Short mmCIF file of C-alpha atoms in Angstrom, two decimals:
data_model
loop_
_atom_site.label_atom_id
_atom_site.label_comp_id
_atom_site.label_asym_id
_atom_site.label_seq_id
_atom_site.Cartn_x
_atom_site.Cartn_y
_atom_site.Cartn_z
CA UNK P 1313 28.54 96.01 19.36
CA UNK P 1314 29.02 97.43 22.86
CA UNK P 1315 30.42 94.90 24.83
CA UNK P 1316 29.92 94.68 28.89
CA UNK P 1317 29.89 92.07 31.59
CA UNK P 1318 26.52 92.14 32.55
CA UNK P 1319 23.41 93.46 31.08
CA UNK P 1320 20.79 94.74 33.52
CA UNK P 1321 17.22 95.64 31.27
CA UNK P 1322 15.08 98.01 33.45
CA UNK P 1323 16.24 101.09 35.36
CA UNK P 1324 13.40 100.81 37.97
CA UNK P 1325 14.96 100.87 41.65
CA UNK P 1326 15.35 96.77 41.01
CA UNK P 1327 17.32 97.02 38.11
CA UNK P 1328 19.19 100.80 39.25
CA UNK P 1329 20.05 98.33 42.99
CA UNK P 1330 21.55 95.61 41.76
CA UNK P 1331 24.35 97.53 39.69
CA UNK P 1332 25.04 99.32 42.60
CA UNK P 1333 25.06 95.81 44.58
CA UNK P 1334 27.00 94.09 41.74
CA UNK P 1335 29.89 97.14 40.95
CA UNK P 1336 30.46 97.53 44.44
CA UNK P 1337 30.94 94.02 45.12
CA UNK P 1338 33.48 94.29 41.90
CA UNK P 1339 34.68 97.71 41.07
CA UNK P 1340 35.94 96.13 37.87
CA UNK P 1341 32.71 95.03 36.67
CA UNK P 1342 31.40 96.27 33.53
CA UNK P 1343 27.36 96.60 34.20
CA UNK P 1344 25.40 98.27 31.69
CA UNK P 1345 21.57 99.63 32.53
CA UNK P 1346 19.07 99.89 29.71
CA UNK P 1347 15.95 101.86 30.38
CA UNK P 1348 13.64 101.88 27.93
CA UNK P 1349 11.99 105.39 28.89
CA UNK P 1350 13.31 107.17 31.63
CA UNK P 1351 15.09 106.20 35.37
CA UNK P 1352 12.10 105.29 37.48
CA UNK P 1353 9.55 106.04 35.28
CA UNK P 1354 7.49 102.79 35.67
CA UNK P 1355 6.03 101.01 38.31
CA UNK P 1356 9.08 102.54 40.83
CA UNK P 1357 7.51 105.84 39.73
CA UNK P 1358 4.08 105.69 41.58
CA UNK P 1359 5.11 103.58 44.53
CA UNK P 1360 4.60 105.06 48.11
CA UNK P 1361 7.17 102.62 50.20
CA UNK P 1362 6.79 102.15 53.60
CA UNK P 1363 9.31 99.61 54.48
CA UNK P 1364 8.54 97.23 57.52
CA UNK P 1365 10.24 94.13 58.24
CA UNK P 1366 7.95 91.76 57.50
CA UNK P 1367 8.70 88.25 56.37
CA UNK P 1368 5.82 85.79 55.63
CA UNK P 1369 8.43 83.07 54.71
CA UNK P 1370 12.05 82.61 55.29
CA UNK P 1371 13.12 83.46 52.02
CA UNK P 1372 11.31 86.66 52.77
CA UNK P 1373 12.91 87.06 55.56
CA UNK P 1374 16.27 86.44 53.96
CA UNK P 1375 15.26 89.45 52.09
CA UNK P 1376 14.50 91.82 54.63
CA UNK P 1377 18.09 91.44 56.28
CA UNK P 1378 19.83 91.20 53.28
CA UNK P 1379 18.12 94.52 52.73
CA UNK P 1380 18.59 96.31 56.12
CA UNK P 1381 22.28 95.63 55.51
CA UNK P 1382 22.59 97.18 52.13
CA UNK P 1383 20.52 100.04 53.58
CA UNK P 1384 23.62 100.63 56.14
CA UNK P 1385 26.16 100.36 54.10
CA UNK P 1386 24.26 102.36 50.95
CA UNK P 1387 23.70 105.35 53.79
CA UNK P 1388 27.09 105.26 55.40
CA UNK P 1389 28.64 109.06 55.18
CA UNK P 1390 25.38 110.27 53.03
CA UNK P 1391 23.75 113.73 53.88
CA UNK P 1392 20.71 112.96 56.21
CA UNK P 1393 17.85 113.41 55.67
CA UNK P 1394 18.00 110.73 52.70
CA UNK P 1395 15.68 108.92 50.47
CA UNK P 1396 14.91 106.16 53.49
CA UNK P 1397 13.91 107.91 56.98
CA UNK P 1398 12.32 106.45 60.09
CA UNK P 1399 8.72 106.60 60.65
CA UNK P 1400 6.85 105.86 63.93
CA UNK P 1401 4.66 103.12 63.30
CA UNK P 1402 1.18 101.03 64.81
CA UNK P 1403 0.47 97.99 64.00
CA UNK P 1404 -3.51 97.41 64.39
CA UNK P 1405 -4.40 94.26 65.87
CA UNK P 1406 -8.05 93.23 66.91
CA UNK P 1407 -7.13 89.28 67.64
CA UNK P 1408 -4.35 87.11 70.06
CA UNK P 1409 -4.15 85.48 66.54
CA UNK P 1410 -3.56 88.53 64.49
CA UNK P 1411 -1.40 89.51 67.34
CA UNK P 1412 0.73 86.12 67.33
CA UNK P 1413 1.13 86.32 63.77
CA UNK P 1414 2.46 89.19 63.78
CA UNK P 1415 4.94 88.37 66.47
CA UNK P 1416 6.07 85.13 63.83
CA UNK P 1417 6.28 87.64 60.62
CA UNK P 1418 8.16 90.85 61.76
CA UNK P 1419 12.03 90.70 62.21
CA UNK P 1420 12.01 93.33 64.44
CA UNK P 1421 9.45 92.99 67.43
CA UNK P 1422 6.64 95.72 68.11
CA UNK P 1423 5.78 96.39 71.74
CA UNK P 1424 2.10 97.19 72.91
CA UNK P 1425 1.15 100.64 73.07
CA UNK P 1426 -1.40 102.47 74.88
CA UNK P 1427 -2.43 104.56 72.00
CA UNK P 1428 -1.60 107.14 69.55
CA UNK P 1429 0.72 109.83 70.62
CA UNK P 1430 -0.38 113.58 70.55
CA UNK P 1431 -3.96 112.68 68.25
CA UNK P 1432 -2.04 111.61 65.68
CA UNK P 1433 -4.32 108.88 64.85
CA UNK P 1434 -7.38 106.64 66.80
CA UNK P 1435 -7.64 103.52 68.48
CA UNK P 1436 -10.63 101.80 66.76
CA UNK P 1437 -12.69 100.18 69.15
CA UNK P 1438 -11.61 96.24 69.90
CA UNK P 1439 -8.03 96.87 68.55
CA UNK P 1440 -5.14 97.50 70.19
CA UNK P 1441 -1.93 98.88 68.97
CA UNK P 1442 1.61 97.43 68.54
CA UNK P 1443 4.84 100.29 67.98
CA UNK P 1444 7.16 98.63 65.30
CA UNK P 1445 10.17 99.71 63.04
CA UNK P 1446 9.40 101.08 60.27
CA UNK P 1447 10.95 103.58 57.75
CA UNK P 1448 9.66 105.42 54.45
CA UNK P 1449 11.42 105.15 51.49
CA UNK P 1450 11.00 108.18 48.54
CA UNK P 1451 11.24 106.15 45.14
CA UNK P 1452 12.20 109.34 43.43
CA UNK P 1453 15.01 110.39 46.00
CA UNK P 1454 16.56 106.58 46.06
CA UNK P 1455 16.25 106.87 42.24
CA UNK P 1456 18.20 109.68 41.64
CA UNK P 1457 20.55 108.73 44.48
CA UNK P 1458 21.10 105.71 42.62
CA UNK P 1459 21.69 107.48 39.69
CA UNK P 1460 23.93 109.54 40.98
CA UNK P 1461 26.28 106.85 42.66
CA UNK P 1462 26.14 104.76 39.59
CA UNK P 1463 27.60 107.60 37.40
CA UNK P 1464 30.04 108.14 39.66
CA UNK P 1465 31.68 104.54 38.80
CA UNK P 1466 34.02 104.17 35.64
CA UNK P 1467 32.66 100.63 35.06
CA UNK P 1468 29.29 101.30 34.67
CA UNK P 1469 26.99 102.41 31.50
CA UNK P 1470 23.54 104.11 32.43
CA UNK P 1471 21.24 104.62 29.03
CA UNK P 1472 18.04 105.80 28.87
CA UNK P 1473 15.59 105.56 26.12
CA UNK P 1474 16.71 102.50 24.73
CA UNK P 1475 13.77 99.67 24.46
CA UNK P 1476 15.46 96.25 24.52
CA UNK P 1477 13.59 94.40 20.84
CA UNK P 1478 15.21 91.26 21.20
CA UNK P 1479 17.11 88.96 23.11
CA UNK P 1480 19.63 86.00 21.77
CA UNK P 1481 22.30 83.95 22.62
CA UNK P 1482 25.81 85.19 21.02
CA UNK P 1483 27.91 83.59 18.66
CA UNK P 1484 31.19 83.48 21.19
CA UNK P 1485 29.01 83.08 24.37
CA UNK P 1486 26.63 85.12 26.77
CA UNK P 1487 23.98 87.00 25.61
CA UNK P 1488 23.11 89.47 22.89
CA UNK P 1489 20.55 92.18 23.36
CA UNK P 1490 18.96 94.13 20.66
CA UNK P 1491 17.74 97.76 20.89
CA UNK P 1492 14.63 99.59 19.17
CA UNK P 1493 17.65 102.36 17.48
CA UNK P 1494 19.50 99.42 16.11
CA UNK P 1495 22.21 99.13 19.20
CA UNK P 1496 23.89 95.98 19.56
CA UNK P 1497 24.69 95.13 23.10
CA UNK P 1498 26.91 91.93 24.10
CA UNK P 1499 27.58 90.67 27.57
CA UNK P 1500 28.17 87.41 29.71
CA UNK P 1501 25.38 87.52 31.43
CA UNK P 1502 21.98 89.78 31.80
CA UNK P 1503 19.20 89.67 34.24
CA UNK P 1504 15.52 91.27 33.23
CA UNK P 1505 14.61 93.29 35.75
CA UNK P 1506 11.04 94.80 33.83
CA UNK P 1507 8.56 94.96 37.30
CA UNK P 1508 5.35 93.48 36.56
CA UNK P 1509 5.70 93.86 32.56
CA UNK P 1510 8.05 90.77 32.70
CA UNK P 1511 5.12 87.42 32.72
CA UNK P 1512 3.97 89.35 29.03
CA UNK P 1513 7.36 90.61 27.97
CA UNK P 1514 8.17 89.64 24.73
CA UNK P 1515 11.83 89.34 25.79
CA UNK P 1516 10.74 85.85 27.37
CA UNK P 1517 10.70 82.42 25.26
CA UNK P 1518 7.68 81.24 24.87
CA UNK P 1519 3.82 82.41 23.24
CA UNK P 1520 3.08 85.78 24.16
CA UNK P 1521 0.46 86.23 27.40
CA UNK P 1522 2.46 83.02 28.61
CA UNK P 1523 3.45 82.89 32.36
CA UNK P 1524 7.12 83.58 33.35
CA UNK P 1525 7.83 79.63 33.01
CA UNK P 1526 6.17 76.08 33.89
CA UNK P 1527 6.01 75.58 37.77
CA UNK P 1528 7.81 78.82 38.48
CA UNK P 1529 4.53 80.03 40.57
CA UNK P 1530 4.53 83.39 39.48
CA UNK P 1531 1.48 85.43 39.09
CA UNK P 1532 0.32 89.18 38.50
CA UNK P 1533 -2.10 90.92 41.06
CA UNK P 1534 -4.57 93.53 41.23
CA UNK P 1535 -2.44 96.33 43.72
CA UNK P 1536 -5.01 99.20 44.90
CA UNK P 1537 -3.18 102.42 45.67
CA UNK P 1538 -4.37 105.55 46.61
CA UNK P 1539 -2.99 109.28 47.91
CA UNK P 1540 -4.96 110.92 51.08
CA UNK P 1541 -4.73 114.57 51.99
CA UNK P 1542 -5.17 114.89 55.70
CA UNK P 1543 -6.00 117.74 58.36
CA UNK P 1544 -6.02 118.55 61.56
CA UNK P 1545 -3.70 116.25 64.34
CA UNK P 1546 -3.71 113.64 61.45
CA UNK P 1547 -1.64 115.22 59.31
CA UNK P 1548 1.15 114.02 62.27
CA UNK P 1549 3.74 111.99 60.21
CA UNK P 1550 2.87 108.68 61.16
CA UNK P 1551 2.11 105.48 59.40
CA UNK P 1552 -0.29 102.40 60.65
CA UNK P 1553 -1.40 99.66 59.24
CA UNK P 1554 -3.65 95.94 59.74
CA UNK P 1555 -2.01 92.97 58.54
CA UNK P 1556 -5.38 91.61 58.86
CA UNK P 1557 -6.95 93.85 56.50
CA UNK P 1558 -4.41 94.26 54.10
CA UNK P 1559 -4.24 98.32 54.41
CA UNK P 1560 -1.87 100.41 55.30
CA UNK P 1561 -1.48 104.23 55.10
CA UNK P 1562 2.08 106.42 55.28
CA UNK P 1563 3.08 109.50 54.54
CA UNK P 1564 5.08 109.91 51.40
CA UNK P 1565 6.80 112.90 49.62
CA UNK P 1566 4.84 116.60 49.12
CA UNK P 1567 2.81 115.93 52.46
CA UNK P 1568 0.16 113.16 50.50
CA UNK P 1569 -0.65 109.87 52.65
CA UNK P 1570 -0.02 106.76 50.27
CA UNK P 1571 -2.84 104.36 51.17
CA UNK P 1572 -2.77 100.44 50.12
CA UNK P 1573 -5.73 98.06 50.16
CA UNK P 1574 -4.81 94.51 49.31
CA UNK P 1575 -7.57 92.80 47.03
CA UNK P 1576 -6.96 88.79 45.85
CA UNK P 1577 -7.71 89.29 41.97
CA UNK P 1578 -5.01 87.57 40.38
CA UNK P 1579 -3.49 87.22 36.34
CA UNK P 1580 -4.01 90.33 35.42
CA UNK P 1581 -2.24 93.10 32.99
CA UNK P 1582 -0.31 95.52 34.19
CA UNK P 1583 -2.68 98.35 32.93
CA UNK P 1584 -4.20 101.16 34.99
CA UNK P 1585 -7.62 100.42 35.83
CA UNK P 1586 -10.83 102.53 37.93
CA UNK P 1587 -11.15 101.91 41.55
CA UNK P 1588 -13.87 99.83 42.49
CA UNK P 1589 -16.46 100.68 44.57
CA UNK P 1590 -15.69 98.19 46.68
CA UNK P 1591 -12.11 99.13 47.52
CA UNK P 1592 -12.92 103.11 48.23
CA UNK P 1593 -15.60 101.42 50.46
CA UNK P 1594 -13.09 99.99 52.49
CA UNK P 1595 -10.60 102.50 52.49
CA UNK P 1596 -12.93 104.96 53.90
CA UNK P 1597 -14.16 103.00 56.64
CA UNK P 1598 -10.41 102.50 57.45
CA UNK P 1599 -9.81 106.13 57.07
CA UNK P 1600 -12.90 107.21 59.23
CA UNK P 1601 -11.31 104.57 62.06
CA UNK P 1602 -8.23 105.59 62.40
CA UNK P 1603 -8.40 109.65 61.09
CA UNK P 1604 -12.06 110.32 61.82
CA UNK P 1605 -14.87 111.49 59.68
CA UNK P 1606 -13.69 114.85 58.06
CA UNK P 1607 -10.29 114.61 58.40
CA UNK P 1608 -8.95 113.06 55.12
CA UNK P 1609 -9.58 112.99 51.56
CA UNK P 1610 -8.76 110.90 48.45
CA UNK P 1611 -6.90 112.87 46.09
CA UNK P 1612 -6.37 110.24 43.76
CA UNK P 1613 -5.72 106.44 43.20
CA UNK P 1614 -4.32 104.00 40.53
CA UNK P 1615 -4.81 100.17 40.44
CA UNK P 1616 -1.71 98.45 39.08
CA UNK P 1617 0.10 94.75 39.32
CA UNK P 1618 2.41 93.23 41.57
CA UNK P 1619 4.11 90.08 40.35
CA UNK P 1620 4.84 87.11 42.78
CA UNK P 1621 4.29 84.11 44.28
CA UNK P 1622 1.05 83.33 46.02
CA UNK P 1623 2.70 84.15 49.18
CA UNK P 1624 3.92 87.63 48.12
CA UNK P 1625 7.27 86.35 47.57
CA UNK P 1626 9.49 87.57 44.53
CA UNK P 1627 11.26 84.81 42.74
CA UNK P 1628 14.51 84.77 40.90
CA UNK P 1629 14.18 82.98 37.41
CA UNK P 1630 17.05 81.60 35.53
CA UNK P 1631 15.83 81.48 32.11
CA UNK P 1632 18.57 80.29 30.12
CA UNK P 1633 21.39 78.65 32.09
CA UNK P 1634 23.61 78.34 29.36
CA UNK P 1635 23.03 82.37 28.08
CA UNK P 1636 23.44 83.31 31.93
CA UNK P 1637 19.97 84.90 31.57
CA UNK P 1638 17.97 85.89 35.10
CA UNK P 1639 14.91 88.11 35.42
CA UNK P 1640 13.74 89.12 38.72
CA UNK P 1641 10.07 89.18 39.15
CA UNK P 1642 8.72 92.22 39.49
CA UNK P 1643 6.73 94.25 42.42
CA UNK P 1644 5.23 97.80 42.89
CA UNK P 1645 5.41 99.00 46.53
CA UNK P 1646 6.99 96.10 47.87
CA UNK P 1647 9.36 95.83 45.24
CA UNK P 1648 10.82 99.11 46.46
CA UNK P 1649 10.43 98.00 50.31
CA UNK P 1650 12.55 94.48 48.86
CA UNK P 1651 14.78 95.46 45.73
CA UNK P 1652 17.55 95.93 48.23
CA UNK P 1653 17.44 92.20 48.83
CA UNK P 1654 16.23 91.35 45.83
CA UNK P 1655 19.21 93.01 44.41
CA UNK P 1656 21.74 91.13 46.76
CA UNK P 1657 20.10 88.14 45.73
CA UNK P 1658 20.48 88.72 42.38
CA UNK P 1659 23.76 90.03 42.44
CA UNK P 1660 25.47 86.47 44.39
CA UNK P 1661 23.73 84.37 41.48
CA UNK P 1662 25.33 86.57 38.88
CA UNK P 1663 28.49 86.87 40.45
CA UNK P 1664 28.30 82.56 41.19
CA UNK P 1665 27.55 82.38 37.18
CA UNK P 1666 30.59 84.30 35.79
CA UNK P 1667 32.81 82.15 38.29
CA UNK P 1668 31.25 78.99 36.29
CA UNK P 1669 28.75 78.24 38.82
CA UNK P 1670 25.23 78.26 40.68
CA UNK P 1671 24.11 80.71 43.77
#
């Protein structure tokens, strides 16, 4: 039996933040990671993250700060450049409505702008163009930077390959986990941090198929993602975006654009799936807008699942008070852009637990 304080399941960036979060709150803390194949090889591993501070509710917004903070203090002192760099950033708005919302949902303001700077991108006609913060995040860099910190601390277990079977409480308290080589692993508390495989994990009481639990609003939906090659003045690093379309395109590692077109089709598996028509429809027209005709390409795309509420917010679920069990629901791009608050989040309800009581 390998005993620790708390159990994290999932080495995506969700599960690899909030040990860092939680050990360096408590150097002391015994955190163990289980991954069941390798550090961000699942839904962390295809993200493109362009982080933005936006906040559709004040939870959200809770998590934005909390995340800009841990962002500070996680890049104090590191070599620059590092896995989260700034990006110069448009917001496309064709509305005073889509303009005032905006001005409600960012944390950070964006100021008007005459236009792109030095052809980087186009002005589509009847839109004009708000500057914002915004930064991209490398889910492979932050990974391995993760990694790397994590190692570096005495009180913390990282161990790959090792598919969590079963989970139960434990004869003398907390939690026991079981893994697919026959490991044993005890601790006082352990939060599920398994991105959008967590509504059908079999880890979860319950039938299998059966949402996270009763009234805890949490659904899976469809995420379109795609890479675009681009040429000419467009391949300026730049990122823009319409929260009124739901797209947005940045650049991400190896010079590829990461494109994402929001489409409402909701409880759904967290399986790969072919574009539709549809989307690639609306991605080009975005593409010719803002690029021009000629000037990009899709290389490739992937649908996957993002798991939240209705209002794109992540929830964390105490399963089993009594086991000091928590899962964290999981996201794909935005769960990169938020597991730095999601992570804090997680990490004061964990800490509130072991001191006998509630975040």
């Amino acid at each position: 039996m390998n005993d620790q304080d708390v159990l994290v399941v999932g080495g995506g960036v969700v599960g690899l933040t909030l040990a860092e979060v939680l050990t360096r709150h408590d150097p002391a803390l015994r955190v163990t990671v289980l991954e069941q194949h390798g550090w961000g090889s699942g839904a962390t591993g295809y993200a493109g993250a362009v982080d933005i501070p936006y906040a559709h509710t004040p939870f959200h917004r809770e998590l934005v700060e909390a995340g800009r903070q841990w962002w500070k203090e996680f890049q104090a002192g590191a070599p620059a450049p590092g896995p989260r760099t700034p990006l110069p950033f448009a917001w496309l708005v064709r509305s005073s409505e889509a303009a005032a919302h905006l001005e409600e949902t960012l944390v950070t303001p964006a100021r008007p702008v005459a236009g792109p700077a030095g052809g980087a991108w186009r002005l589509p006609a009847g839109a004009a163009a708000l500057a914002g913060e915004a930064h991209v995040i490398d889910p492979a860099l932050l990974t391995a930077a993760l990694v790397e910190r994590l190692a570096a601390r005495p009180s913390v277990r990282l161990a790959e390959g090792r598919r969590v079977t079963d989970l139960a409480p434990a004869a003398d308290g907390g939690v026991r986990a079981v893994t697919a080589d026959g490991g044993q692993w005890r601790a006082g508390q352990c939060v599920l941090a398994l991105g959008p495989w967590l509504p059908g994990s079999p880890l979860l009481s319950g039938s299998p198929g059966e949402q996270v639990s009763p009234g805890a609003g949490v659904r899976t939906k469809r995420v379109y993602g795609l890479r675009v090659a681009l040429s000419g003045p467009a391949a300026v690093r730049y990122g823009v975006g319409s929260a009124e379309d739901g797209i947005f395109l940045f650049p991400v590692s190896g010079g590829e654009y990461a494109m994402s077109v929001k489409h409402d089709v909701w409880d759904v598996p967290p399986e790969e799936q072919p574009l539709p028509a549809d989307v690639l429809a609306r991605a080009a027209a975005f593409l010719d807008a803002v690029v021009g005709p000629g000037a990009w390409e899709v290389t490739r795309g992937r649908v996957f699942a993002d798991t939240y509420t209705p209002d794109a917010t992540p929830r964390l679920l105490r399963l089993s008070p009594a086991d000091g069990v928590f899962a964290v629901t999981g996201l794909h791009g935005s769960g990169v852009r938020l597991a730095a608050g999601m992570a804090t989040h997680a990490a004061r309800a964990v800490l509130a637990c072991r001191r006998g009581g509630t975040a």
